[in-house]
Amino acid sequence: MPRAIKVFINIIIIFLTFLSAIIVYSENSENLKSKITLFIQSEIKKSFNVDVSIKSLNIKWVGFEPVVQMKNIYMSDEQDRIFLEVPNSQIHIDTFDSLQNQNISIDKIVIDNTNLDLRYGKNKIFLNKKNLTDESNSVIKANIPKIVLNNSEIKLTDMSSNQTLLFKAKNLFASYRNNIIKIHSNFIHQASPNPITLVYRGELKDDKIESKIFVSGNSIKIPYSLLPNPMQNFKSNQMSLRVWLNLRDTNVIRASGNISTDRLSMNIGKSIYTVENINTDILFVKEKESETLSLMRMNYVINDTNITNNKIVVSKDNKRNMKIFIKEN
């Protein structure tokens, strides 16, 4: 047993010595830094069909993970126009995957303090006026490692409606793998004084994107222009909500969750109801021939009367015929 322990300790010492040599070499070798710079430029060129300039690059190890630290990165298009500037970025290398696959495996890319202008439409995504979905471009087919944005300004525009959202991402995590896009973010938007949480999952199927979005926030000013028509019948200065949205391309086909607000006006048929201190579950379903909006487990005050556990269902067919059900009038 003592001999086995001694052999094990010697193996550990050899491994640590070898790892220390690798760390010292990788952190100080200018030749290795040049090779990594060329590799990063080549991979970005392959994925996004853009040219990349990197002013400075260093390597630091965090535990068993090498981190490539870069400063002043510039991406330019075919006309040599710079469309994206990144002051600081880090690339985290997955050591064990790299050794297993005998190739550099990127775990995640961290970008700090940048500005993104994203425009999207059917089968098109533009980043700072650069089309990322050209037929000659492999970005839509390639897997992209996890991307982390910190303290970055983002402008998001739906080209079909020309609706624009501006927000500052305190932190945003995104990935694209096997035709599935995932985004998780806490961001600041002018619609609310408090941080808003967004979780997105979208899957590319043929020429469509089927996606699900979770939005959570307090004291939010609702962007009514982005909601389905039946949901625009609710008017409130500010609202707290926890809502899941199902979309096909940019069309909302289902919404479910909970909303609460101090004061809410509702257009039901030709009548307008104003309620206070409302808290309700909500369900919206859009089908081929109809749209249905349900408010369930409603607690509110109307005309100084407390109403609990009420239910209102409004449905409309494709001929604009409307049906209304109210459990307690």
XYZ file of C-alpha atoms in Angstrom:
329
model
C 0.000 0.000 0.000
C 2.728 2.577 0.810
C 4.343 1.811 -2.572
C 1.016 2.419 -4.378
C 0.587 5.732 -2.550
C 4.111 6.772 -3.488
C 3.492 5.957 -7.154
C 0.213 7.914 -7.085
C 1.920 10.951 -5.496
C 4.690 10.811 -8.113
C 2.073 10.764 -10.923
C 0.358 13.799 -9.392
C 3.688 15.650 -9.112
C 4.558 14.842 -12.745
C 1.110 15.983 -13.907
C 1.281 19.266 -11.967
C 4.810 19.918 -13.221
C 3.713 19.272 -16.802
C 0.643 21.505 -16.372
C 2.759 24.280 -14.835
C 5.113 24.126 -17.811
C 2.161 24.399 -20.196
C 0.758 27.377 -18.270
C 4.093 29.221 -18.210
C 4.657 28.528 -21.920
C 1.134 29.500 -23.038
C 1.063 32.706 -21.000
C 4.444 33.904 -22.280
C 4.914 32.494 -25.795
C 4.481 35.181 -28.460
C 4.509 32.490 -31.152
C 1.526 30.731 -29.518
C -0.347 34.033 -29.158
C 0.153 34.702 -32.873
C -1.175 31.237 -33.766
C -4.229 31.681 -31.524
C -4.893 35.124 -33.029
C -4.850 33.632 -36.536
C -7.074 30.752 -35.393
C -9.676 33.114 -33.893
C -9.655 35.309 -36.993
C -10.083 32.238 -39.193
C -12.988 30.828 -37.143
C -14.868 34.138 -37.108
C -14.231 34.537 -40.840
C -15.555 31.015 -41.453
C -18.720 31.530 -39.391
C -19.639 35.142 -40.171
C -17.743 35.901 -43.408
C -16.101 38.975 -41.877
C -12.557 40.207 -41.384
C -11.285 40.619 -37.828
C -8.570 42.830 -36.366
C -7.324 42.169 -32.808
C -5.064 44.814 -31.271
C -3.830 42.814 -28.285
C -4.168 39.226 -27.034
C -3.065 37.548 -23.804
C -3.605 34.157 -22.220
C -4.370 33.592 -18.539
C -5.275 30.329 -16.863
C -8.229 30.137 -14.478
C -7.942 26.765 -12.773
C -7.637 24.194 -15.578
C -9.213 26.546 -18.126
C -7.140 28.833 -20.375
C -8.799 32.200 -21.013
C -7.844 34.221 -24.084
C -8.144 37.924 -23.240
C -8.508 40.301 -26.189
C -8.759 44.081 -26.472
C -9.959 46.393 -29.250
C -11.491 43.897 -31.674
C -12.808 45.279 -34.967
C -14.998 43.354 -37.423
C -15.372 44.656 -40.981
C -17.518 43.605 -43.941
C -16.659 42.989 -47.601
C -16.288 46.749 -48.209
C -13.859 47.090 -45.265
C -16.511 48.980 -43.263
C -16.228 48.377 -39.526
C -19.645 47.200 -38.350
C -18.767 45.957 -34.856
C -16.258 47.165 -32.264
C -15.612 45.190 -29.078
C -13.427 46.940 -26.446
C -12.902 43.839 -24.289
C -13.565 40.152 -24.811
C -12.543 36.808 -23.339
C -12.649 33.361 -24.920
C -12.803 30.441 -22.474
C -11.266 27.218 -23.800
C -12.687 23.844 -22.722
C -9.457 21.988 -21.871
C -10.853 18.464 -21.609
C -12.937 18.683 -24.814
C -9.928 20.130 -26.638
C -7.726 17.220 -25.532
C -10.424 14.673 -26.322
C -11.151 16.038 -29.817
C -7.541 17.027 -30.579
C -8.816 20.468 -31.554
C -9.477 23.774 -29.787
C -12.953 23.662 -28.228
C -14.426 27.017 -27.166
C -16.623 26.887 -24.066
C -17.889 30.485 -24.111
C -17.165 33.972 -25.411
C -17.545 36.932 -23.019
C -18.021 40.428 -24.469
C -18.055 43.590 -22.351
C -19.368 47.095 -23.060
C -20.400 46.891 -26.700
C -23.301 48.149 -28.861
C -25.437 45.810 -30.967
C -28.054 46.767 -33.549
C -30.054 43.618 -34.380
C -32.689 43.686 -37.130
C -34.696 40.565 -37.876
C -37.351 39.446 -40.337
C -38.406 36.267 -42.064
C -35.232 34.207 -42.556
C -33.061 37.310 -42.094
C -30.915 38.576 -39.247
C -28.813 41.743 -39.539
C -26.110 42.673 -37.011
C -25.138 46.342 -37.307
C -26.337 46.240 -40.980
C -24.355 43.058 -41.672
C -26.561 40.244 -43.027
C -25.761 37.131 -40.994
C -27.990 34.820 -43.028
C -26.687 35.117 -46.587
C -26.905 31.873 -48.529
C -23.116 31.882 -48.789
C -22.858 32.280 -45.021
C -22.612 29.193 -42.796
C -23.691 30.910 -39.573
C -27.201 29.461 -39.704
C -25.776 25.953 -40.088
C -22.860 26.116 -37.685
C -22.974 25.639 -33.932
C -22.002 28.753 -32.014
C -20.527 28.535 -28.483
C -22.136 30.289 -25.536
C -21.936 34.067 -25.787
C -22.077 36.284 -22.698
C -22.740 40.030 -22.993
C -22.054 42.291 -20.021
C -23.203 45.918 -19.774
C -24.028 46.153 -23.467
C -26.492 48.372 -25.353
C -28.841 46.416 -27.643
C -31.265 47.735 -30.266
C -33.752 45.117 -31.505
C -35.937 45.835 -34.568
C -38.681 43.753 -36.201
C -38.323 44.636 -39.907
C -41.874 43.540 -40.771
C -43.502 45.999 -38.335
C -40.519 48.369 -37.909
C -41.053 48.146 -34.131
C -37.885 48.824 -32.123
C -36.850 47.943 -28.589
C -33.877 49.576 -26.856
C -32.414 48.039 -23.727
C -29.202 47.674 -21.777
C -28.231 44.117 -20.927
C -26.611 43.875 -17.500
C -25.860 40.304 -18.535
C -27.058 38.192 -21.440
C -26.314 34.527 -22.184
C -26.917 33.176 -25.690
C -26.096 30.020 -27.629
C -26.925 28.389 -30.966
C -26.561 24.633 -31.306
C -28.328 22.033 -33.448
C -30.775 24.636 -34.824
C -31.783 25.738 -31.314
C -31.276 29.321 -30.111
C -31.211 29.980 -26.343
C -31.104 33.401 -24.654
C -31.290 34.337 -20.979
C -30.958 37.949 -19.919
C -31.484 40.453 -17.135
C -31.788 43.875 -18.700
C -32.832 47.462 -18.079
C -35.471 49.025 -20.308
C -37.204 52.394 -20.235
C -40.514 50.561 -19.719
C -39.577 49.759 -16.121
C -37.368 51.187 -13.350
C -36.577 47.591 -12.314
C -34.566 44.882 -14.099
C -36.585 42.662 -16.458
C -35.875 38.956 -16.917
C -36.112 37.397 -20.375
C -35.733 33.709 -21.271
C -35.928 32.726 -24.959
C -35.766 29.365 -26.743
C -36.211 29.183 -30.511
C -35.936 26.231 -32.869
C -35.370 26.530 -36.619
C -37.724 24.221 -38.498
C -37.521 24.412 -42.295
C -38.179 28.083 -43.059
C -39.883 28.909 -39.728
C -38.802 29.651 -36.173
C -40.888 28.181 -33.361
C -40.035 29.897 -30.115
C -41.050 30.370 -26.514
C -40.369 33.509 -24.463
C -40.670 34.026 -20.713
C -40.873 37.622 -19.456
C -40.842 38.597 -15.787
C -40.827 42.097 -14.366
C -42.416 44.593 -12.005
C -43.927 48.005 -12.776
C -43.615 47.509 -16.546
C -45.119 49.879 -19.083
C -46.610 47.470 -21.598
C -45.478 47.723 -25.272
C -49.020 47.290 -26.624
C -47.962 47.476 -30.265
C -46.091 44.169 -29.851
C -49.064 42.278 -28.360
C -51.820 40.355 -30.192
C -54.897 42.489 -30.890
C -57.141 40.946 -28.164
C -54.498 41.629 -25.508
C -54.353 45.292 -26.560
C -57.822 45.699 -25.039
C -56.189 45.945 -21.591
C -54.898 49.380 -20.665
C -52.732 50.016 -17.621
C -50.022 52.530 -16.811
C -47.811 49.887 -15.207
C -48.121 46.162 -14.688
C -46.249 43.332 -12.949
C -46.236 40.141 -14.960
C -44.899 36.624 -15.324
C -45.832 35.496 -18.836
C -44.880 32.723 -21.282
C -45.329 33.558 -24.998
C -45.347 30.937 -27.776
C -44.486 32.292 -31.226
C -44.394 31.000 -34.771
C -41.986 33.299 -36.560
C -43.046 36.682 -35.085
C -46.714 35.787 -34.466
C -47.887 35.101 -30.903
C -50.025 31.924 -30.944
C -50.265 31.358 -27.189
C -49.674 33.374 -24.022
C -50.085 32.258 -20.431
C -49.095 33.538 -17.010
C -50.108 36.003 -14.332
C -50.554 39.780 -14.305
C -51.267 42.277 -11.527
C -51.731 46.040 -11.450
C -53.293 48.789 -9.358
C -55.666 49.899 -12.131
C -56.742 48.241 -15.384
C -59.228 49.209 -18.106
C -60.723 46.447 -20.266
C -62.637 46.770 -23.533
C -65.134 43.898 -23.578
C -67.414 44.167 -26.583
C -68.670 47.750 -26.666
C -68.241 48.220 -22.916
C -65.268 49.509 -20.947
C -64.647 48.147 -17.456
C -62.198 49.750 -15.050
C -61.028 47.646 -12.126
C -58.520 48.233 -9.327
C -56.067 46.061 -7.430
C -56.378 43.280 -9.987
C -54.502 39.989 -9.902
C -55.370 37.366 -12.510
C -54.094 34.398 -14.468
C -54.208 34.926 -18.218
C -54.423 32.562 -21.208
C -54.496 33.591 -24.865
C -54.779 31.012 -27.681
C -54.754 31.796 -31.403
C -56.002 29.068 -33.742
C -56.715 29.029 -37.468
C -60.362 30.047 -37.121
C -60.483 31.861 -33.780
C -58.738 33.711 -30.962
C -59.613 33.192 -27.291
C -58.574 35.273 -24.304
C -59.301 33.947 -20.794
C -58.862 35.707 -17.458
C -59.049 33.192 -14.614
C -58.888 33.291 -10.821
C -59.481 37.040 -11.021
C -59.338 39.053 -7.815
C -60.109 42.780 -8.113
C -62.157 45.737 -6.913
C -64.871 47.311 -9.079
C -67.280 50.039 -7.909
C -65.939 49.586 -4.350
C -66.909 45.893 -4.457
C -64.378 43.107 -3.910
C -64.649 40.317 -6.495
C -62.777 37.052 -5.972
C -62.136 34.054 -8.222
C -63.985 35.510 -11.216
C -63.566 34.369 -14.816
C -63.932 36.234 -18.124
C -63.553 34.569 -21.540
C -63.593 36.528 -24.805
C -63.451 34.681 -28.130
C -63.486 35.999 -31.689
C -63.701 34.067 -34.966
C -62.206 34.930 -38.349
C -65.442 36.752 -39.277
C -64.985 39.034 -36.248
C -67.957 37.529 -34.430
C -67.393 37.832 -30.664
C -68.558 35.741 -27.723
C -68.173 36.807 -24.088
C -68.522 34.723 -20.930
C -68.464 36.365 -17.482
C -68.784 34.113 -14.468
C -69.786 36.910 -12.085
C -71.048 40.205 -13.518
